[in-house]
Amino acid sequence: MSSSSSRDSLVLGRVIGDVVDHFSPTVALQVSYNGRRLMNGADFRPSAVVARPRVEVGGNDLRQCYTLVMVDPDAPNPSNPTLREYLHWLVTDIPGTTDVGYGREVICYESPRPPAGIHRVVFVLFRQMARGSVDVAPVLRHNFCTRNFAVAHGLGAPVAAAFLTCQPEGGTGGRRLVIRPPRTTPPAP
C-alpha cells in the first residue's frame, strides 16, 4: 500500500483526527497476526488477536530507535468513548529494520476485547531522539493520549500508523468501516 493510500485510509478511518494529527509516513510498518497481514480497516475478531502481533519496523539504520503505541480510541463503546484512548501496548527502543521483539516492552500487550460495537485498534510508530529517551510507563491504560505522550517524550509527529477494526466475537455488524483504494483512473467527463 502506498503511503498516500495508507494516509487516505487513516483519514477515512478517523485515525487522523481522533488519535493523531496529519503526518507524512516515512517508515514502513507491517503488522500481522498469525500470519495475516493487517491492511488498514481490516476486521479481526478478538480470538484472532489474543497473541501479540508481529510488528516489523522499516528504516535503514539499526542505531535509530522507534516507539510503538497501540491504542483503542473507541473504549469502552464507539458511541460513548469515555476511556479514549485505551492503551493496549507500548514498546520503546525498537531498532530500525527489525521487529518489536528487539525493543523494550514498557506496557505489556493486552489483547483487544471490545465489549460492544466496532472498535478501531491503532498502531502508531514514532522515531525517538535516542535510545532510552522514552523510559516512563503511563500509570493507567485508560484515558491515555497518544498526542500528549508524544509531546511529553519529544517524539514529534508519527512516522507510520496502521489500524484494524475489532468487535465482539458474536458481533454481526452494525456500522462497518469500508476502506476502498483510491481510483487510479480519472472518472469519465
mmCIF file of C-alpha atoms in Angstrom:
data_model
loop_
_atom_site.group_PDB
_atom_site.id
_atom_site.type_symbol
_atom_site.label_atom_id
_atom_site.label_comp_id
_atom_site.label_asym_id
_atom_site.label_seq_id
_atom_site.Cartn_x
_atom_site.Cartn_y
_atom_site.Cartn_z
ATOM 1 C CA MET A 1 0.000 0.000 0.000
ATOM 2 C CA SER A 2 1.464 3.368 -0.932
ATOM 3 C CA SER A 3 1.973 5.995 1.735
ATOM 4 C CA SER A 4 -0.690 8.133 0.033
ATOM 5 C CA SER A 5 -3.389 5.435 0.122
ATOM 6 C CA SER A 6 -2.313 4.479 3.654
ATOM 7 C CA ARG A 7 -2.745 8.094 4.747
ATOM 8 C CA ASP A 8 -6.128 8.274 2.973
ATOM 9 C CA SER A 9 -7.377 5.187 4.830
ATOM 10 C CA LEU A 10 -6.171 6.696 8.116
ATOM 11 C CA VAL A 11 -8.254 9.798 7.352
ATOM 12 C CA LEU A 12 -11.321 7.773 6.336
ATOM 13 C CA GLY A 13 -10.964 5.616 9.445
ATOM 14 C CA ARG A 14 -10.718 8.789 11.572
ATOM 15 C CA VAL A 15 -7.361 7.704 12.984
ATOM 16 C CA ILE A 16 -6.079 11.058 11.788
ATOM 17 C CA GLY A 17 -8.205 13.355 13.868
ATOM 18 C CA ASP A 18 -9.173 11.054 16.739
ATOM 19 C CA VAL A 19 -5.695 9.713 17.613
ATOM 20 C CA VAL A 20 -3.036 11.654 15.697
ATOM 21 C CA ASP A 21 -2.782 14.790 13.600
ATOM 22 C CA HIS A 22 -1.910 14.788 9.887
ATOM 23 C CA PHE A 23 1.579 13.440 9.210
ATOM 24 C CA SER A 24 3.622 12.086 6.327
ATOM 25 C CA PRO A 25 4.556 8.404 6.709
ATOM 26 C CA THR A 26 8.313 7.971 6.297
ATOM 27 C CA VAL A 27 8.966 4.476 7.686
ATOM 28 C CA ALA A 28 7.400 1.139 6.731
ATOM 29 C CA LEU A 29 5.281 -0.511 9.432
ATOM 30 C CA GLN A 30 3.991 -4.059 8.914
ATOM 31 C CA VAL A 31 1.668 -5.663 11.454
ATOM 32 C CA SER A 32 0.474 -9.257 11.234
ATOM 33 C CA TYR A 33 -1.497 -11.603 13.469
ATOM 34 C CA ASN A 34 -0.888 -15.337 12.979
ATOM 35 C CA GLY A 35 0.499 -14.680 9.505
ATOM 36 C CA ARG A 36 -2.426 -12.462 8.427
ATOM 37 C CA ARG A 37 -1.053 -9.086 7.424
ATOM 38 C CA LEU A 38 -3.019 -6.094 8.629
ATOM 39 C CA MET A 39 -4.474 -3.884 5.910
ATOM 40 C CA ASN A 40 -5.922 -0.638 7.247
ATOM 41 C CA GLY A 41 -9.507 -1.099 8.381
ATOM 42 C CA ALA A 42 -9.459 -4.914 8.165
ATOM 43 C CA ASP A 43 -11.742 -6.671 10.643
ATOM 44 C CA PHE A 44 -10.138 -9.047 13.156
ATOM 45 C CA ARG A 45 -12.138 -10.952 15.772
ATOM 46 C CA PRO A 46 -10.875 -10.987 19.393
ATOM 47 C CA SER A 47 -9.914 -14.666 19.035
ATOM 48 C CA ALA A 48 -7.536 -13.692 16.197
ATOM 49 C CA VAL A 49 -5.706 -11.028 18.228
ATOM 50 C CA VAL A 50 -5.107 -12.888 21.508
ATOM 51 C CA ALA A 51 -1.379 -13.341 20.926
ATOM 52 C CA ARG A 52 0.701 -10.251 20.405
ATOM 53 C CA PRO A 53 1.245 -9.432 16.735
ATOM 54 C CA ARG A 54 4.441 -9.489 14.743
ATOM 55 C CA VAL A 55 5.342 -5.870 14.062
ATOM 56 C CA GLU A 56 8.158 -5.082 11.659
ATOM 57 C CA VAL A 57 9.700 -1.625 11.535
ATOM 58 C CA GLY A 58 11.396 -0.356 8.391
ATOM 59 C CA GLY A 59 14.055 2.282 8.240
ATOM 60 C CA ASN A 60 17.652 1.930 7.177
ATOM 61 C CA ASP A 61 19.640 2.303 10.386
ATOM 62 C CA LEU A 62 19.806 -0.138 13.309
ATOM 63 C CA ARG A 63 21.001 2.727 15.514
ATOM 64 C CA GLN A 64 17.740 4.650 15.014
ATOM 65 C CA CYS A 65 15.155 3.690 17.654
ATOM 66 C CA TYR A 66 11.381 3.813 17.490
ATOM 67 C CA THR A 67 8.430 3.722 19.899
ATOM 68 C CA LEU A 68 5.249 1.784 19.117
ATOM 69 C CA VAL A 69 1.937 2.722 20.742
ATOM 70 C CA MET A 70 -1.172 0.523 20.343
ATOM 71 C CA VAL A 71 -4.470 2.098 21.439
ATOM 72 C CA ASP A 72 -8.243 1.714 21.181
ATOM 73 C CA PRO A 73 -9.844 5.150 20.711
ATOM 74 C CA ASP A 74 -13.351 3.656 20.963
ATOM 75 C CA ALA A 75 -13.251 2.274 24.521
ATOM 76 C CA PRO A 76 -15.494 1.238 26.090
ATOM 77 C CA ASN A 77 -18.051 1.859 23.328
ATOM 78 C CA PRO A 78 -17.711 3.699 19.994
ATOM 79 C CA SER A 79 -20.886 5.680 20.773
ATOM 80 C CA ASN A 80 -19.524 6.851 24.117
ATOM 81 C CA PRO A 81 -15.703 6.512 24.212
ATOM 82 C CA THR A 82 -15.245 7.723 27.800
ATOM 83 C CA LEU A 83 -11.997 5.737 28.203
ATOM 84 C CA ARG A 84 -10.472 7.089 24.958
ATOM 85 C CA GLU A 85 -7.709 6.076 24.354
ATOM 86 C CA TYR A 86 -7.193 2.658 25.934
ATOM 87 C CA LEU A 87 -3.505 1.686 25.843
ATOM 88 C CA HIS A 88 -3.048 -1.936 24.757
ATOM 89 C CA TRP A 89 0.718 -1.981 24.255
ATOM 90 C CA LEU A 90 3.791 0.243 24.474
ATOM 91 C CA VAL A 91 7.224 -0.757 23.172
ATOM 92 C CA THR A 92 10.234 1.577 23.049
ATOM 93 C CA ASP A 93 13.826 1.391 21.811
ATOM 94 C CA ILE A 94 12.909 -0.681 18.732
ATOM 95 C CA PRO A 95 15.903 -0.628 16.366
ATOM 96 C CA GLY A 96 15.110 0.297 12.762
ATOM 97 C CA THR A 97 14.971 -2.583 10.258
ATOM 98 C CA THR A 98 13.886 -5.047 12.994
ATOM 99 C CA ASP A 99 10.714 -6.102 14.780
ATOM 100 C CA VAL A 100 9.325 -5.134 18.175
ATOM 101 C CA GLY A 101 10.874 -8.207 19.778
ATOM 102 C CA TYR A 102 14.149 -6.271 19.810
ATOM 103 C CA GLY A 103 12.585 -3.340 21.660
ATOM 104 C CA ARG A 104 11.779 -2.759 25.334
ATOM 105 C CA GLU A 105 8.208 -3.605 26.329
ATOM 106 C CA VAL A 106 7.149 -0.809 28.700
ATOM 107 C CA ILE A 107 3.469 -1.801 28.866
ATOM 108 C CA CYS A 108 2.804 -5.479 28.134
ATOM 109 C CA TYR A 109 0.469 -6.495 25.331
ATOM 110 C CA GLU A 110 -3.200 -6.752 26.273
ATOM 111 C CA SER A 111 -5.370 -8.173 23.521
ATOM 112 C CA PRO A 112 -8.386 -6.171 22.348
ATOM 113 C CA ARG A 113 -11.669 -7.465 23.788
ATOM 114 C CA PRO A 114 -14.308 -4.907 22.826
ATOM 115 C CA PRO A 115 -17.472 -5.288 24.929
ATOM 116 C CA ALA A 116 -19.747 -3.756 22.279
ATOM 117 C CA GLY A 117 -19.595 -2.170 18.867
ATOM 118 C CA ILE A 118 -16.873 -1.997 16.262
ATOM 119 C CA HIS A 119 -13.622 -0.663 17.721
ATOM 120 C CA ARG A 120 -10.577 0.685 15.926
ATOM 121 C CA VAL A 121 -7.261 -0.608 17.215
ATOM 122 C CA VAL A 122 -4.486 1.755 16.186
ATOM 123 C CA PHE A 123 -0.735 1.199 15.926
ATOM 124 C CA VAL A 124 1.344 4.402 15.874
ATOM 125 C CA LEU A 125 5.099 4.461 15.327
ATOM 126 C CA PHE A 126 7.336 7.353 16.423
ATOM 127 C CA ARG A 127 11.039 7.993 15.855
ATOM 128 C CA GLN A 128 12.906 8.501 19.146
ATOM 129 C CA MET A 129 15.595 11.117 19.669
ATOM 130 C CA ALA A 130 17.884 8.492 21.248
ATOM 131 C CA ARG A 131 17.803 5.031 22.830
ATOM 132 C CA GLY A 132 16.348 5.265 26.340
ATOM 133 C CA SER A 133 14.692 8.645 25.709
ATOM 134 C CA VAL A 134 11.221 7.165 26.382
ATOM 135 C CA ASP A 135 11.550 5.500 29.755
ATOM 136 C CA VAL A 136 8.438 6.335 31.767
ATOM 137 C CA ALA A 137 5.452 3.993 31.776
ATOM 138 C CA PRO A 138 1.983 5.560 31.968
ATOM 139 C CA VAL A 139 0.242 4.892 35.283
ATOM 140 C CA LEU A 140 -3.086 3.879 33.716
ATOM 141 C CA ARG A 141 -4.082 2.225 30.459
ATOM 142 C CA HIS A 142 -7.394 4.078 30.129
ATOM 143 C CA ASN A 143 -7.611 7.732 29.050
ATOM 144 C CA PHE A 144 -4.130 7.543 27.546
ATOM 145 C CA CYS A 145 -3.483 10.255 24.948
ATOM 146 C CA THR A 146 -1.085 9.422 22.120
ATOM 147 C CA ARG A 147 -0.623 13.108 21.242
ATOM 148 C CA ASN A 148 0.237 14.111 24.825
ATOM 149 C CA PHE A 149 2.563 11.121 25.216
ATOM 150 C CA ALA A 150 4.435 12.117 22.050
ATOM 151 C CA VAL A 151 4.819 15.712 23.246
ATOM 152 C CA ALA A 152 5.938 14.673 26.748
ATOM 153 C CA HIS A 153 8.689 12.472 25.305
ATOM 154 C CA GLY A 154 9.797 14.731 22.445
ATOM 155 C CA LEU A 155 8.714 12.243 19.799
ATOM 156 C CA GLY A 156 7.329 14.682 17.244
ATOM 157 C CA ALA A 157 4.915 13.560 14.538
ATOM 158 C CA PRO A 158 4.348 9.867 13.871
ATOM 159 C CA VAL A 159 6.411 8.221 11.132
ATOM 160 C CA ALA A 160 3.851 5.452 10.471
ATOM 161 C CA ALA A 161 0.443 4.227 11.595
ATOM 162 C CA ALA A 162 -1.929 1.361 10.876
ATOM 163 C CA PHE A 163 -5.266 0.198 12.241
ATOM 164 C CA LEU A 164 -7.661 -2.694 12.350
ATOM 165 C CA THR A 165 -11.243 -2.995 13.476
ATOM 166 C CA CYS A 166 -12.392 -5.436 16.130
ATOM 167 C CA GLN A 167 -15.827 -6.288 17.504
ATOM 168 C CA PRO A 168 -17.171 -8.874 19.943
ATOM 169 C CA GLU A 169 -16.884 -12.489 18.749
ATOM 170 C CA GLY A 170 -20.643 -12.819 18.246
ATOM 171 C CA GLY A 171 -20.963 -9.364 16.689
ATOM 172 C CA THR A 172 -22.833 -9.253 13.435
ATOM 173 C CA GLY A 173 -22.013 -5.810 12.285
ATOM 174 C CA GLY A 174 -23.600 -2.518 12.870
ATOM 175 C CA ARG A 175 -21.856 0.270 11.021
ATOM 176 C CA ARG A 176 -18.929 -1.064 9.035
ATOM 177 C CA LEU A 177 -15.947 0.938 8.023
ATOM 178 C CA VAL A 178 -15.213 0.183 4.384
ATOM 179 C CA ILE A 179 -11.947 1.471 3.022
ATOM 180 C CA ARG A 180 -11.595 1.396 -0.715
ATOM 181 C CA PRO A 181 -8.346 2.097 -2.531
ATOM 182 C CA PRO A 182 -8.286 5.446 -4.337
ATOM 183 C CA ARG A 183 -9.167 5.498 -8.036
ATOM 184 C CA THR A 184 -6.219 5.107 -10.324
ATOM 185 C CA THR A 185 -8.003 6.390 -13.417
ATOM 186 C CA PRO A 186 -9.847 9.677 -13.628
ATOM 187 C CA PRO A 187 -13.644 9.499 -13.945
ATOM 188 C CA ALA A 188 -15.122 9.974 -17.410
ATOM 189 C CA PRO A 189 -16.204 13.559 -18.207
#
